[in-house]
Short mmCIF file of C-alpha atoms and ligand atoms in Angstrom, two decimals:
data_model
loop_
_atom_site.label_atom_id
_atom_site.label_comp_id
_atom_site.label_asym_id
_atom_site.label_seq_id
_atom_site.Cartn_x
_atom_site.Cartn_y
_atom_site.Cartn_z
CA MET A 1 25.40 82.07 -19.33
CA ARG A 2 23.56 80.87 -22.45
CA LEU A 3 20.43 78.67 -22.03
CA ALA A 4 18.66 76.77 -24.91
CA ILE A 5 14.97 76.17 -24.59
CA LEU A 6 13.35 73.34 -26.63
CA GLY A 7 10.11 74.18 -27.86
CA ALA A 8 8.98 77.75 -29.06
CA SER A 9 5.73 77.73 -27.31
CA GLY A 10 4.05 80.26 -25.21
CA HIS A 11 4.76 78.38 -22.13
CA GLY A 12 8.74 78.59 -23.54
CA LYS A 13 8.43 82.26 -23.55
CA VAL A 14 7.63 82.25 -20.10
CA ILE A 15 10.45 80.11 -19.26
CA ALA A 16 12.70 82.39 -21.51
CA ASP A 17 11.38 85.65 -19.58
CA ALA A 18 11.82 84.09 -15.90
CA ALA A 19 15.64 82.81 -17.30
CA GLU A 20 16.40 86.59 -18.43
CA GLN A 21 15.23 87.82 -14.65
CA LEU A 22 17.60 85.16 -13.31
CA GLY A 23 20.43 86.84 -15.28
CA TRP A 24 20.81 84.08 -18.22
CA GLN A 25 22.03 86.32 -20.96
CA ASP A 26 21.73 84.56 -24.13
CA VAL A 27 18.43 82.42 -24.05
CA ILE A 28 17.80 80.43 -27.57
CA PHE A 29 14.92 78.42 -28.76
CA PHE A 30 15.01 74.91 -30.58
CA ASP A 31 11.98 73.55 -32.20
CA ASP A 32 11.21 70.66 -34.33
CA ALA A 33 8.78 73.01 -36.58
CA TRP A 34 12.06 74.92 -37.57
CA PRO A 35 12.56 76.42 -40.41
CA SER A 36 8.98 77.25 -40.54
CA VAL A 37 9.01 78.55 -37.07
CA LYS A 38 12.40 81.06 -36.71
CA GLU A 39 11.02 83.32 -33.67
CA ASN A 40 9.09 82.56 -30.63
CA GLY A 41 8.26 86.38 -29.93
CA PRO A 42 11.46 88.43 -29.35
CA TRP A 43 13.41 85.18 -29.15
CA SER A 44 15.05 83.27 -31.90
CA VAL A 45 14.77 79.70 -32.96
CA ASN A 46 17.74 77.97 -34.36
CA GLY A 47 16.84 74.57 -35.28
CA PRO A 48 15.51 71.17 -34.59
CA THR A 49 16.01 68.83 -31.56
CA GLU A 50 19.10 67.42 -33.90
CA ARG A 51 20.43 70.68 -34.07
CA LEU A 52 20.49 71.22 -30.36
CA ILE A 53 22.01 67.56 -29.61
CA GLU A 54 24.87 68.50 -31.96
CA ARG A 55 25.58 71.71 -30.20
CA VAL A 56 24.63 70.66 -26.63
CA SER A 57 28.02 71.38 -24.88
CA GLU A 58 27.69 74.89 -26.06
CA PHE A 59 24.82 75.76 -23.79
CA ASP A 60 25.28 76.03 -19.85
CA GLY A 61 21.76 74.80 -19.33
CA VAL A 62 19.05 73.34 -21.30
CA VAL A 63 15.22 72.99 -20.36
CA VAL A 64 12.26 71.60 -22.27
CA GLY A 65 9.63 74.16 -22.82
CA ILE A 66 6.76 71.87 -23.97
CA GLY A 67 3.37 71.99 -22.25
CA ASN A 68 2.47 68.27 -23.38
CA ASN A 69 3.57 66.40 -20.40
CA ARG A 70 4.32 63.18 -22.77
CA THR A 71 6.04 65.05 -25.05
CA ARG A 72 8.21 67.02 -22.31
CA GLU A 73 9.25 63.60 -20.98
CA GLU A 74 10.46 62.00 -24.27
CA LYS A 75 12.52 65.59 -25.17
CA GLN A 76 13.88 65.62 -21.62
CA CYS A 77 15.18 62.08 -21.72
CA GLU A 78 16.45 62.46 -25.41
CA LEU A 79 18.22 65.48 -24.20
CA ALA A 80 19.57 63.70 -21.11
CA ARG A 81 21.10 60.98 -22.92
CA ALA A 82 22.98 63.17 -25.39
CA GLY A 83 24.78 64.73 -22.36
CA ALA A 84 22.73 68.19 -21.77
CA ASN A 85 22.94 69.97 -18.67
CA LEU A 86 19.33 69.80 -17.59
CA VAL A 87 18.39 72.79 -15.59
CA SER A 88 15.76 74.27 -13.31
CA ILE A 89 14.36 77.70 -13.81
CA VAL A 90 12.63 79.13 -10.78
CA HIS A 91 11.21 82.74 -11.45
CA PRO A 92 12.66 85.09 -8.77
CA ALA A 93 8.92 85.92 -7.48
CA ALA A 94 8.37 82.19 -6.83
CA THR A 95 8.45 81.34 -3.05
CA VAL A 96 10.16 77.76 -2.57
CA SER A 97 10.73 76.40 1.06
CA SER A 98 14.49 75.60 1.49
CA ARG A 99 13.19 72.44 2.98
CA ALA A 100 11.46 71.70 -0.54
CA SER A 101 13.10 70.11 -3.43
CA PHE A 102 12.56 69.51 -7.27
CA GLY A 103 14.20 67.59 -9.46
CA PRO A 104 16.20 68.60 -13.24
CA GLY A 105 14.36 70.34 -15.82
CA THR A 106 11.44 71.63 -13.20
CA VAL A 107 10.32 75.21 -13.82
CA VAL A 108 8.43 77.25 -11.44
CA PHE A 109 6.83 80.54 -12.49
CA ALA A 110 6.03 83.64 -10.98
CA ASN A 111 3.99 83.71 -7.28
CA ALA A 112 4.00 80.16 -7.40
CA VAL A 113 4.61 78.73 -3.78
CA ILE A 114 5.96 75.40 -2.88
CA ASN A 115 6.21 75.05 1.04
CA PRO A 116 8.43 72.86 3.14
CA CYS A 117 8.63 69.04 2.95
CA ALA A 118 7.08 69.27 -0.34
CA TYR A 119 9.47 66.76 -3.10
CA VAL A 120 8.34 67.92 -6.73
CA GLY A 121 9.86 65.56 -9.42
CA GLY A 122 11.94 66.30 -12.48
CA GLY A 123 10.34 68.01 -15.82
CA VAL A 124 7.40 69.23 -13.72
CA ILE A 125 5.76 72.83 -14.65
CA VAL A 126 4.61 74.42 -11.47
CA ASN A 127 2.68 77.47 -13.43
CA THR A 128 1.85 80.89 -12.73
CA GLY A 129 0.74 81.06 -9.11
CA ALA A 130 0.40 77.53 -8.21
CA VAL A 131 0.67 76.35 -4.72
CA VAL A 132 2.00 73.18 -3.68
CA GLU A 133 1.53 72.88 -0.05
CA HIS A 134 3.73 71.12 2.69
CA ASP A 135 4.44 67.46 2.16
CA CYS A 136 3.31 67.08 -1.31
CA VAL A 137 4.82 64.57 -3.64
CA VAL A 138 4.50 65.69 -7.29
CA GLY A 139 5.69 62.76 -9.97
CA ASN A 140 8.09 63.70 -12.77
CA PHE A 141 6.51 65.45 -15.78
CA ALA A 142 3.23 66.85 -14.25
CA HIS A 143 2.03 70.21 -14.54
CA ILE A 144 0.05 72.22 -12.12
CA SER A 145 -1.39 74.96 -14.05
CA PRO A 146 -2.05 78.82 -13.00
CA ASN A 147 -3.71 79.28 -9.74
CA ALA A 148 -4.29 75.53 -8.97
CA VAL A 149 -3.82 74.32 -5.48
CA LEU A 150 -2.73 71.42 -4.16
CA ALA A 151 -2.98 70.93 -0.33
CA GLY A 152 -0.87 69.64 2.18
CA GLY A 153 0.31 66.04 1.79
CA VAL A 154 -1.36 65.66 -1.85
CA LYS A 155 0.29 63.00 -4.06
CA LEU A 156 0.19 63.17 -7.85
CA GLY A 157 1.54 60.64 -10.07
CA GLN A 158 3.69 61.12 -13.02
CA GLN A 159 2.22 63.15 -16.00
CA VAL A 160 -0.90 64.39 -13.84
CA TRP A 161 -1.98 67.55 -15.62
CA VAL A 162 -3.67 69.72 -12.86
CA GLY A 163 -5.85 72.43 -14.72
CA ALA A 164 -5.99 76.17 -13.89
CA CYS A 165 -7.83 76.99 -10.83
CA ALA A 166 -8.29 73.43 -9.58
CA SER A 167 -7.95 72.42 -5.83
CA ILE A 168 -7.23 69.10 -4.66
CA LYS A 169 -7.90 68.34 -0.82
CA GLN A 170 -5.21 67.37 1.77
CA LEU A 171 -3.83 63.96 1.55
CA VAL A 172 -5.61 62.83 -1.53
CA SER A 173 -3.77 61.09 -4.46
CA VAL A 174 -4.04 61.46 -8.14
CA GLY A 175 -2.77 58.42 -10.43
CA ASP A 176 -0.22 58.54 -13.33
CA ALA A 177 -1.52 60.54 -16.59
CA SER A 178 -4.81 61.66 -15.05
CA ILE A 179 -6.06 65.17 -15.53
CA VAL A 180 -7.78 67.04 -13.37
CA GLY A 181 -10.05 69.82 -15.36
CA MET A 182 -9.90 73.47 -14.80
CA GLY A 183 -11.59 74.57 -11.66
CA ALA A 184 -12.42 71.26 -10.37
CA VAL A 185 -12.82 70.52 -6.63
CA VAL A 186 -10.88 67.09 -6.15
CA THR A 187 -12.35 65.71 -2.74
CA LYS A 188 -11.42 61.91 -3.06
CA ASP A 189 -8.66 59.87 -4.57
CA VAL A 190 -8.42 59.70 -8.47
CA GLY A 191 -7.06 56.70 -10.30
CA SER A 192 -4.58 56.67 -12.92
CA GLY A 193 -5.39 57.78 -16.84
CA VAL A 194 -8.71 59.33 -16.07
CA THR A 195 -10.16 62.60 -16.69
CA VAL A 196 -12.16 64.32 -13.92
CA VAL A 197 -14.03 67.76 -13.96
CA GLY A 198 -16.64 69.64 -11.79
CA ASN A 199 -17.15 70.17 -8.06
CA PRO A 200 -17.05 67.70 -6.58
CA ALA A 201 -14.79 66.16 -9.48
CA ARG A 202 -16.30 63.30 -10.81
CA ILE A 203 -14.80 60.88 -13.80
CA ARG A 204 -15.22 62.71 -17.26
CA ARG A 205 -13.20 59.99 -19.30
CA GLN A 206 -11.50 56.78 -18.51
C1 COA B 301 -10.97 68.93 -18.69
C2 COA B 301 -10.31 69.24 -19.98
C3 COA B 301 -8.95 68.55 -20.32
C4 COA B 301 -11.16 68.74 -21.12
O1 COA B 301 -11.00 68.76 -22.22
P1 COA B 301 -11.52 68.12 -23.77
O2 COA B 301 -11.60 66.82 -23.65
O3 COA B 301 -10.97 68.97 -24.88
O4 COA B 301 -12.90 68.45 -23.32
P2 COA B 301 -14.27 69.58 -24.37
O5 COA B 301 -13.71 70.78 -24.41
O6 COA B 301 -14.36 69.02 -25.47
O7 COA B 301 -15.29 69.37 -23.25
C5 COA B 301 -16.28 68.39 -23.28
C6 COA B 301 -17.17 68.52 -22.34
O8 COA B 301 -16.76 68.83 -21.02
C7 COA B 301 -17.05 69.84 -20.29
N1 COA B 301 -15.77 70.31 -19.79
C8 COA B 301 -14.68 70.51 -20.17
N2 COA B 301 -13.74 70.87 -19.40
C9 COA B 301 -14.52 71.09 -18.15
C10 COA B 301 -14.14 71.48 -16.89
N3 COA B 301 -12.80 72.27 -16.57
N4 COA B 301 -15.17 71.59 -15.97
C11 COA B 301 -16.42 71.05 -16.36
N5 COA B 301 -16.60 70.74 -17.29
C12 COA B 301 -15.86 70.46 -18.19
C13 COA B 301 -17.41 70.60 -21.42
O9 COA B 301 -18.07 71.79 -21.19
C14 COA B 301 -17.84 70.04 -22.48
O10 COA B 301 -19.49 69.34 -22.03
P3 COA B 301 -20.39 68.82 -23.10
O11 COA B 301 -20.04 67.85 -23.56
O12 COA B 301 -21.80 69.03 -21.88
O13 COA B 301 -20.34 70.13 -24.22
C15 COA B 301 -10.10 70.51 -20.35
O14 COA B 301 -11.51 71.46 -20.78
C16 COA B 301 -9.68 71.30 -19.25
O15 COA B 301 -9.87 71.73 -18.15
N6 COA B 301 -7.98 71.49 -19.61
C17 COA B 301 -7.17 72.17 -18.58
C18 COA B 301 -7.02 73.69 -19.20
C19 COA B 301 -6.14 74.38 -18.52
O16 COA B 301 -6.03 74.46 -17.13
N7 COA B 301 -5.17 74.89 -19.14
C20 COA B 301 -3.83 75.56 -18.50
C21 COA B 301 -2.79 75.58 -19.28
S1 COA B 301 -1.70 76.57 -18.82
#
């Protein structure tokens, strides 16, 4: 079982480690910084995106390991057009309800929880220890950082970034491409394309 990860980042290392624990035997990185970057910790980097696209049929699975939501979306779409088998990586120590669902290219790290009737889109990062409660809807290419909590029925738009240890009150919505800062406590709906921080969260940047 061969897995290609596009993006030789720290985030990519966590995906690689989870993948190995799931039984992927051959994990290989690609990154546009090649040949300046030839390794990512213990894993080798074999070329840029174009090389991965040329060799895409050699891999049983492909996943994008890029933290930036917009770049991750661009790269995942490019790989999908090239016929890549986009896979999801769910760490064996994550808890995902059989009544929850998620799309292709989504990664779920150790101690994360996705509870029943939650729907998580494609290309999403549910980072270490993050909680996606029942009935949440998470848009494509969002990132829920370590230990962030989405209470029941929260809706995140596409490309939303929820910072580490932030909490979002039940039934609250966050619009597309907004950022919830680390540690924020979001008690009311947040529009699109804004950054909110603090407790209670307030708009920091439009
Ligand atoms: C909200 C955030 C995106 C702002 O980033 P930024 O635009 O680079 O902001 P800066 O670091 O320049 O800070 C700007 C101001 O906002 C404040 N600020 C930044 N983040 C804040 C936060 N989470 N809560 C409260 N205030 C915050 C800073 O103290 C600074 O205040 P000042 O102008 O009074 O000095 C960022 O701080 C953040 O929280 N990112 C999430 C990080 C994270 O969770 N990483 C996990 C990755 S797995």
